[in-house]
Amino acid sequence: DIQMTQSPSTLSASVGDRVTITCRASQSIDTWLAWYQQKPGKAPHLLIYRASSLESGVPSRFSGSGSGTEFTLTISGLQPDDFATYYCQQYSSYWTFGQGTKVEIK
Amino acid sequence: EVQLLESGGGLVQPGGSLRLSCVASGFSFSTYAMIWVRQAPGKGLEYVSAISGSGAVAYYADSVQGRFTISRDNSKNTLYLQLNSLGAEDTAVYFCAKSPSVSPTHDFFDYWGQGTLVTVSS
């Protein structure tokens, strides 16, 4: 099974900050990686697929990069609506999620 | 507008059974694969089961293999998950989600329902 490890687990930031979340795969997954945002009590919301493709309707301050085993999600200019938990998901072999990164207000 | 509406959750005793449903609207249901993902209270997301658009191919996480059964009725635009031999470790919110392709392999999930809570307790 492919394991996904996110870091950090929690991130404290301020509005306007540039934020980067890292996701590492236990083996190469090419670019079969998605990022989701989840707010408390809500369903996950797709942000990025194929490692760097922005889902329609998602603000351009979100971007993704990486391939193989190391990936990043960057939020350029954190907005109040962005305080949430973020999950990476590999879909190279079945489906596995990272443990999540909570972005909280500093 | 794509909508997914889960139902069927509730309180069940250990060893019991439940059937979850997910009614889809706003897209051609039979054209797309579907998945069930669960989230235990305060925890992360866990893949449970997935099914192809036709229903011919199904996938299960090791943790539920042999206990859960995924199915779909394309004439009713409805996805199902039959949960048997439930244990406390199955307590979670269960989400259904849609793939952008007919086969879920090599695919992410672009629309999600709001979830239904399953609580296993005596």
mmCIF file of C-alpha atoms in Angstrom:
data_model
loop_
_atom_site.group_PDB
_atom_site.id
_atom_site.type_symbol
_atom_site.label_atom_id
_atom_site.label_comp_id
_atom_site.label_asym_id
_atom_site.label_seq_id
_atom_site.Cartn_x
_atom_site.Cartn_y
_atom_site.Cartn_z
ATOM 1 C CA ASP A 1 0.000 0.000 0.000
ATOM 2 C CA ILE A 2 1.147 3.539 -0.744
ATOM 3 C CA GLN A 3 1.421 5.707 2.362
ATOM 4 C CA MET A 4 1.046 9.494 2.226
ATOM 5 C CA THR A 5 2.676 11.722 4.814
ATOM 6 C CA GLN A 6 1.826 15.398 5.143
ATOM 7 C CA SER A 7 3.775 18.075 6.984
ATOM 8 C CA PRO A 8 3.238 20.002 9.063
ATOM 9 C CA SER A 9 0.202 18.604 10.888
ATOM 10 C CA THR A 10 -0.764 22.096 12.015
ATOM 11 C CA LEU A 11 0.260 25.426 10.586
ATOM 12 C CA SER A 12 -0.384 28.830 12.172
ATOM 13 C CA ALA A 13 -0.528 31.711 9.733
ATOM 14 C CA SER A 14 -1.925 35.195 9.211
ATOM 15 C CA VAL A 15 -4.093 36.638 6.475
ATOM 16 C CA GLY A 16 -1.851 37.515 3.535
ATOM 17 C CA ASP A 17 0.824 34.930 4.340
ATOM 18 C CA ARG A 18 2.244 32.540 1.773
ATOM 19 C CA VAL A 19 1.634 29.013 3.031
ATOM 20 C CA THR A 20 3.223 25.762 1.856
ATOM 21 C CA ILE A 21 2.121 22.237 2.750
ATOM 22 C CA THR A 22 4.195 19.194 1.833
ATOM 23 C CA CYS A 23 2.995 15.703 0.975
ATOM 24 C CA ARG A 24 5.345 12.740 0.551
ATOM 25 C CA ALA A 25 4.473 9.374 -0.959
ATOM 26 C CA SER A 26 6.077 6.116 0.181
ATOM 27 C CA GLN A 27 6.778 5.253 -3.482
ATOM 28 C CA SER A 28 6.603 7.067 -6.776
ATOM 29 C CA ILE A 29 3.092 8.084 -7.838
ATOM 30 C CA ASP A 30 4.126 10.105 -10.915
ATOM 31 C CA THR A 31 1.671 13.056 -10.735
ATOM 32 C CA TRP A 32 -1.374 11.091 -9.609
ATOM 33 C CA LEU A 33 -2.055 13.432 -6.711
ATOM 34 C CA ALA A 34 -4.972 15.585 -5.643
ATOM 35 C CA TRP A 35 -5.433 18.192 -2.915
ATOM 36 C CA TYR A 36 -8.678 18.810 -1.036
ATOM 37 C CA GLN A 37 -9.846 21.458 1.428
ATOM 38 C CA GLN A 38 -12.201 20.518 4.247
ATOM 39 C CA LYS A 39 -13.950 22.783 6.704
ATOM 40 C CA PRO A 40 -15.473 21.498 9.980
ATOM 41 C CA GLY A 41 -18.673 19.559 9.440
ATOM 42 C CA LYS A 42 -18.387 19.844 5.656
ATOM 43 C CA ALA A 43 -17.405 17.584 2.796
ATOM 44 C CA PRO A 44 -13.943 17.761 1.230
ATOM 45 C CA HIS A 45 -13.650 20.141 -1.727
ATOM 46 C CA LEU A 46 -11.325 19.423 -4.661
ATOM 47 C CA LEU A 47 -8.645 22.072 -5.226
ATOM 48 C CA ILE A 48 -5.910 20.507 -7.363
ATOM 49 C CA TYR A 49 -5.643 17.321 -9.439
ATOM 50 C CA ARG A 50 -2.798 15.713 -11.389
ATOM 51 C CA ALA A 51 -0.478 17.439 -8.911
ATOM 52 C CA SER A 52 -0.712 20.901 -10.463
ATOM 53 C CA SER A 53 -4.011 21.300 -12.344
ATOM 54 C CA LEU A 54 -6.357 23.801 -10.738
ATOM 55 C CA GLU A 55 -9.961 22.641 -10.468
ATOM 56 C CA SER A 56 -12.463 24.931 -12.158
ATOM 57 C CA GLY A 57 -13.684 27.681 -9.857
ATOM 58 C CA VAL A 58 -10.802 27.400 -7.404
ATOM 59 C CA PRO A 59 -8.998 30.702 -6.785
ATOM 60 C CA SER A 60 -5.633 31.089 -8.479
ATOM 61 C CA ARG A 61 -3.891 31.720 -5.147
ATOM 62 C CA PHE A 62 -3.900 27.926 -4.784
ATOM 63 C CA SER A 63 -1.190 26.068 -6.664
ATOM 64 C CA GLY A 64 0.323 22.614 -6.619
ATOM 65 C CA SER A 65 3.639 21.191 -7.728
ATOM 66 C CA GLY A 66 5.748 18.066 -7.582
ATOM 67 C CA SER A 67 6.087 14.616 -9.061
ATOM 68 C CA GLY A 68 7.317 11.206 -8.005
ATOM 69 C CA THR A 69 7.278 11.205 -4.214
ATOM 70 C CA GLU A 70 7.288 14.852 -3.130
ATOM 71 C CA PHE A 71 4.517 17.376 -3.626
ATOM 72 C CA THR A 72 3.544 20.797 -2.349
ATOM 73 C CA LEU A 73 0.379 22.843 -2.045
ATOM 74 C CA THR A 74 0.960 26.589 -1.884
ATOM 75 C CA ILE A 75 -1.529 29.274 -0.933
ATOM 76 C CA SER A 76 -0.231 32.668 -2.065
ATOM 77 C CA GLY A 77 -1.884 35.312 0.049
ATOM 78 C CA LEU A 78 -3.924 33.471 2.669
ATOM 79 C CA GLN A 79 -7.540 34.634 2.889
ATOM 80 C CA PRO A 80 -9.934 34.303 5.865
ATOM 81 C CA ASP A 81 -11.892 31.634 3.957
ATOM 82 C CA ASP A 82 -8.741 29.491 3.635
ATOM 83 C CA PHE A 83 -8.487 28.520 7.305
ATOM 84 C CA ALA A 84 -9.341 24.832 7.031
ATOM 85 C CA THR A 85 -7.787 21.376 6.898
ATOM 86 C CA TYR A 86 -6.033 20.264 3.709
ATOM 87 C CA TYR A 87 -5.569 16.674 2.537
ATOM 88 C CA CYS A 88 -3.467 15.204 -0.224
ATOM 89 C CA GLN A 89 -4.670 12.026 -1.946
ATOM 90 C CA GLN A 90 -2.770 9.642 -4.193
ATOM 91 C CA TYR A 91 -4.651 7.819 -6.945
ATOM 92 C CA SER A 92 -1.789 5.937 -8.549
ATOM 93 C CA SER A 93 -2.725 2.692 -6.849
ATOM 94 C CA TYR A 94 -6.147 2.648 -5.282
ATOM 95 C CA TRP A 95 -6.621 5.725 -3.093
ATOM 96 C CA THR A 96 -4.809 6.935 0.010
ATOM 97 C CA PHE A 97 -5.089 10.217 1.857
ATOM 98 C CA GLY A 98 -2.521 12.073 3.898
ATOM 99 C CA GLN A 99 -3.330 12.646 7.556
ATOM 100 C CA GLY A 100 -4.249 16.281 6.960
ATOM 101 C CA THR A 101 -2.783 19.716 7.673
ATOM 102 C CA LYS A 102 -4.827 22.150 9.706
ATOM 103 C CA VAL A 103 -4.235 25.789 8.787
ATOM 104 C CA GLU A 104 -5.194 27.921 11.750
ATOM 105 C CA ILE A 105 -5.188 31.599 12.538
ATOM 106 C CA LYS A 106 -1.980 32.854 14.120
ATOM 107 C CA GLU B 1 -25.786 21.299 -10.594
ATOM 108 C CA VAL B 2 -24.226 18.102 -9.300
ATOM 109 C CA GLN B 3 -25.740 16.941 -6.025
ATOM 110 C CA LEU B 4 -25.032 13.876 -3.912
ATOM 111 C CA LEU B 5 -27.257 13.128 -0.935
ATOM 112 C CA GLU B 6 -26.375 10.361 1.483
ATOM 113 C CA SER B 7 -28.780 8.690 3.901
ATOM 114 C CA GLY B 8 -29.126 5.569 6.001
ATOM 115 C CA GLY B 9 -26.721 6.318 8.805
ATOM 116 C CA GLY B 10 -27.597 5.921 12.451
ATOM 117 C CA LEU B 11 -26.847 4.111 15.696
ATOM 118 C CA VAL B 12 -26.258 0.376 15.390
ATOM 119 C CA GLN B 13 -25.060 -2.233 17.853
ATOM 120 C CA PRO B 14 -21.748 -4.047 17.377
ATOM 121 C CA GLY B 15 -22.202 -6.890 14.937
ATOM 122 C CA GLY B 16 -25.160 -5.160 13.312
ATOM 123 C CA SER B 17 -25.822 -4.028 9.758
ATOM 124 C CA LEU B 18 -26.807 -0.889 7.887
ATOM 125 C CA ARG B 19 -27.349 0.093 4.274
ATOM 126 C CA LEU B 20 -26.236 3.519 3.164
ATOM 127 C CA SER B 21 -27.627 5.224 0.080
ATOM 128 C CA CYS B 22 -26.362 8.102 -2.039
ATOM 129 C CA VAL B 23 -28.801 9.672 -4.469
ATOM 130 C CA ALA B 24 -27.168 11.552 -7.331
ATOM 131 C CA SER B 25 -28.524 14.298 -9.537
ATOM 132 C CA GLY B 26 -27.256 16.827 -12.048
ATOM 133 C CA PHE B 27 -25.110 14.464 -14.114
ATOM 134 C CA SER B 28 -25.312 11.237 -16.111
ATOM 135 C CA PHE B 29 -24.906 8.866 -13.170
ATOM 136 C CA SER B 30 -24.043 5.689 -15.086
ATOM 137 C CA THR B 31 -21.178 7.433 -16.863
ATOM 138 C CA TYR B 32 -19.097 7.925 -13.748
ATOM 139 C CA ALA B 33 -17.401 5.825 -11.105
ATOM 140 C CA MET B 34 -18.263 6.458 -7.490
ATOM 141 C CA ILE B 35 -16.496 6.023 -4.167
ATOM 142 C CA TRP B 36 -17.296 5.815 -0.474
ATOM 143 C CA VAL B 37 -14.855 7.548 1.881
ATOM 144 C CA ARG B 38 -15.223 7.667 5.659
ATOM 145 C CA GLN B 39 -13.957 9.922 8.413
ATOM 146 C CA ALA B 40 -13.882 8.819 12.028
ATOM 147 C CA PRO B 41 -14.606 11.560 14.580
ATOM 148 C CA GLY B 42 -11.683 13.993 14.675
ATOM 149 C CA LYS B 43 -9.675 11.892 12.224
ATOM 150 C CA GLY B 44 -8.640 11.986 8.582
ATOM 151 C CA LEU B 45 -10.169 10.599 5.403
ATOM 152 C CA GLU B 46 -10.128 6.869 4.595
ATOM 153 C CA TYR B 47 -11.060 5.196 1.309
ATOM 154 C CA VAL B 48 -13.674 2.490 1.867
ATOM 155 C CA SER B 49 -14.927 1.223 -1.483
ATOM 156 C CA ALA B 50 -15.239 2.251 -5.124
ATOM 157 C CA ILE B 51 -17.270 1.064 -8.107
ATOM 158 C CA SER B 52 -17.117 1.579 -11.851
ATOM 159 C CA GLY B 53 -19.841 3.376 -13.765
ATOM 160 C CA SER B 54 -21.448 0.164 -14.959
ATOM 161 C CA GLY B 55 -21.166 -1.455 -11.557
ATOM 162 C CA ALA B 56 -19.185 -4.349 -12.997
ATOM 163 C CA VAL B 57 -15.976 -3.641 -11.075
ATOM 164 C CA ALA B 58 -15.716 -2.933 -7.350
ATOM 165 C CA TYR B 59 -12.833 -2.224 -5.030
ATOM 166 C CA TYR B 60 -12.577 -2.504 -1.245
ATOM 167 C CA ALA B 61 -10.150 -1.349 1.417
ATOM 168 C CA ASP B 62 -8.598 -4.231 3.363
ATOM 169 C CA SER B 63 -10.304 -2.943 6.519
ATOM 170 C CA VAL B 64 -13.795 -3.616 5.108
ATOM 171 C CA GLN B 65 -13.194 -6.452 2.612
ATOM 172 C CA GLY B 66 -15.682 -9.228 3.239
ATOM 173 C CA ARG B 67 -17.920 -7.091 5.462
ATOM 174 C CA PHE B 68 -19.049 -4.240 3.208
ATOM 175 C CA THR B 69 -20.618 -4.434 -0.257
ATOM 176 C CA ILE B 70 -20.833 -1.575 -2.716
ATOM 177 C CA SER B 71 -23.460 -1.523 -5.452
ATOM 178 C CA ARG B 72 -25.347 0.887 -7.646
ATOM 179 C CA ASP B 73 -28.711 1.106 -9.379
ATOM 180 C CA ASN B 74 -28.169 3.295 -12.418
ATOM 181 C CA SER B 75 -31.899 3.354 -13.163
ATOM 182 C CA LYS B 76 -32.422 5.066 -9.799
ATOM 183 C CA ASN B 77 -29.241 7.186 -9.848
ATOM 184 C CA THR B 78 -28.363 5.652 -6.510
ATOM 185 C CA LEU B 79 -25.176 4.292 -4.958
ATOM 186 C CA TYR B 80 -25.322 1.898 -2.027
ATOM 187 C CA LEU B 81 -23.017 0.591 0.675
ATOM 188 C CA GLN B 82 -24.118 -2.441 2.684
ATOM 189 C CA LEU B 83 -22.314 -2.537 6.018
ATOM 190 C CA ASN B 84 -22.269 -5.869 7.898
ATOM 191 C CA SER B 85 -20.497 -7.124 11.030
ATOM 192 C CA LEU B 86 -19.995 -3.591 12.238
ATOM 193 C CA GLY B 87 -17.507 -2.770 14.968
ATOM 194 C CA ALA B 88 -16.651 0.360 16.919
ATOM 195 C CA GLU B 89 -13.843 1.053 14.444
ATOM 196 C CA ASP B 90 -16.468 1.602 11.739
ATOM 197 C CA THR B 91 -17.929 4.623 13.535
ATOM 198 C CA ALA B 92 -17.511 7.509 11.104
ATOM 199 C CA VAL B 93 -19.132 9.934 8.732
ATOM 200 C CA TYR B 94 -19.485 8.173 5.383
ATOM 201 C CA PHE B 95 -19.178 10.347 2.276
ATOM 202 C CA CYS B 96 -20.024 9.368 -1.276
ATOM 203 C CA ALA B 97 -18.081 11.068 -4.039
ATOM 204 C CA LYS B 98 -18.025 11.141 -7.830
ATOM 205 C CA SER B 99 -15.122 10.390 -10.145
ATOM 206 C CA PRO B 100 -14.727 12.377 -13.396
ATOM 207 C CA SER B 101 -14.342 9.065 -15.293
ATOM 208 C CA VAL B 102 -16.225 5.812 -15.829
ATOM 209 C CA SER B 103 -13.454 3.863 -14.088
ATOM 210 C CA PRO B 104 -12.189 5.042 -10.698
ATOM 211 C CA THR B 105 -8.648 3.799 -11.271
ATOM 212 C CA HIS B 106 -6.167 6.643 -11.641
ATOM 213 C CA ASP B 107 -8.814 9.120 -10.622
ATOM 214 C CA PHE B 108 -9.579 11.752 -8.045
ATOM 215 C CA PHE B 109 -13.052 12.771 -6.879
ATOM 216 C CA ASP B 110 -14.603 16.020 -8.007
ATOM 217 C CA TYR B 111 -17.931 16.171 -6.142
ATOM 218 C CA TRP B 112 -18.765 14.983 -2.639
ATOM 219 C CA GLY B 113 -21.933 14.566 -0.620
ATOM 220 C CA GLN B 114 -22.316 15.990 2.881
ATOM 221 C CA GLY B 115 -22.029 12.612 4.558
ATOM 222 C CA THR B 116 -24.067 10.385 6.845
ATOM 223 C CA LEU B 117 -22.971 9.435 10.351
ATOM 224 C CA VAL B 118 -22.715 5.799 11.378
ATOM 225 C CA THR B 119 -22.274 5.163 15.094
ATOM 226 C CA VAL B 120 -21.532 1.637 16.296
ATOM 227 C CA SER B 121 -22.168 1.331 20.009
ATOM 228 C CA SER B 122 -24.028 -0.810 22.503
#
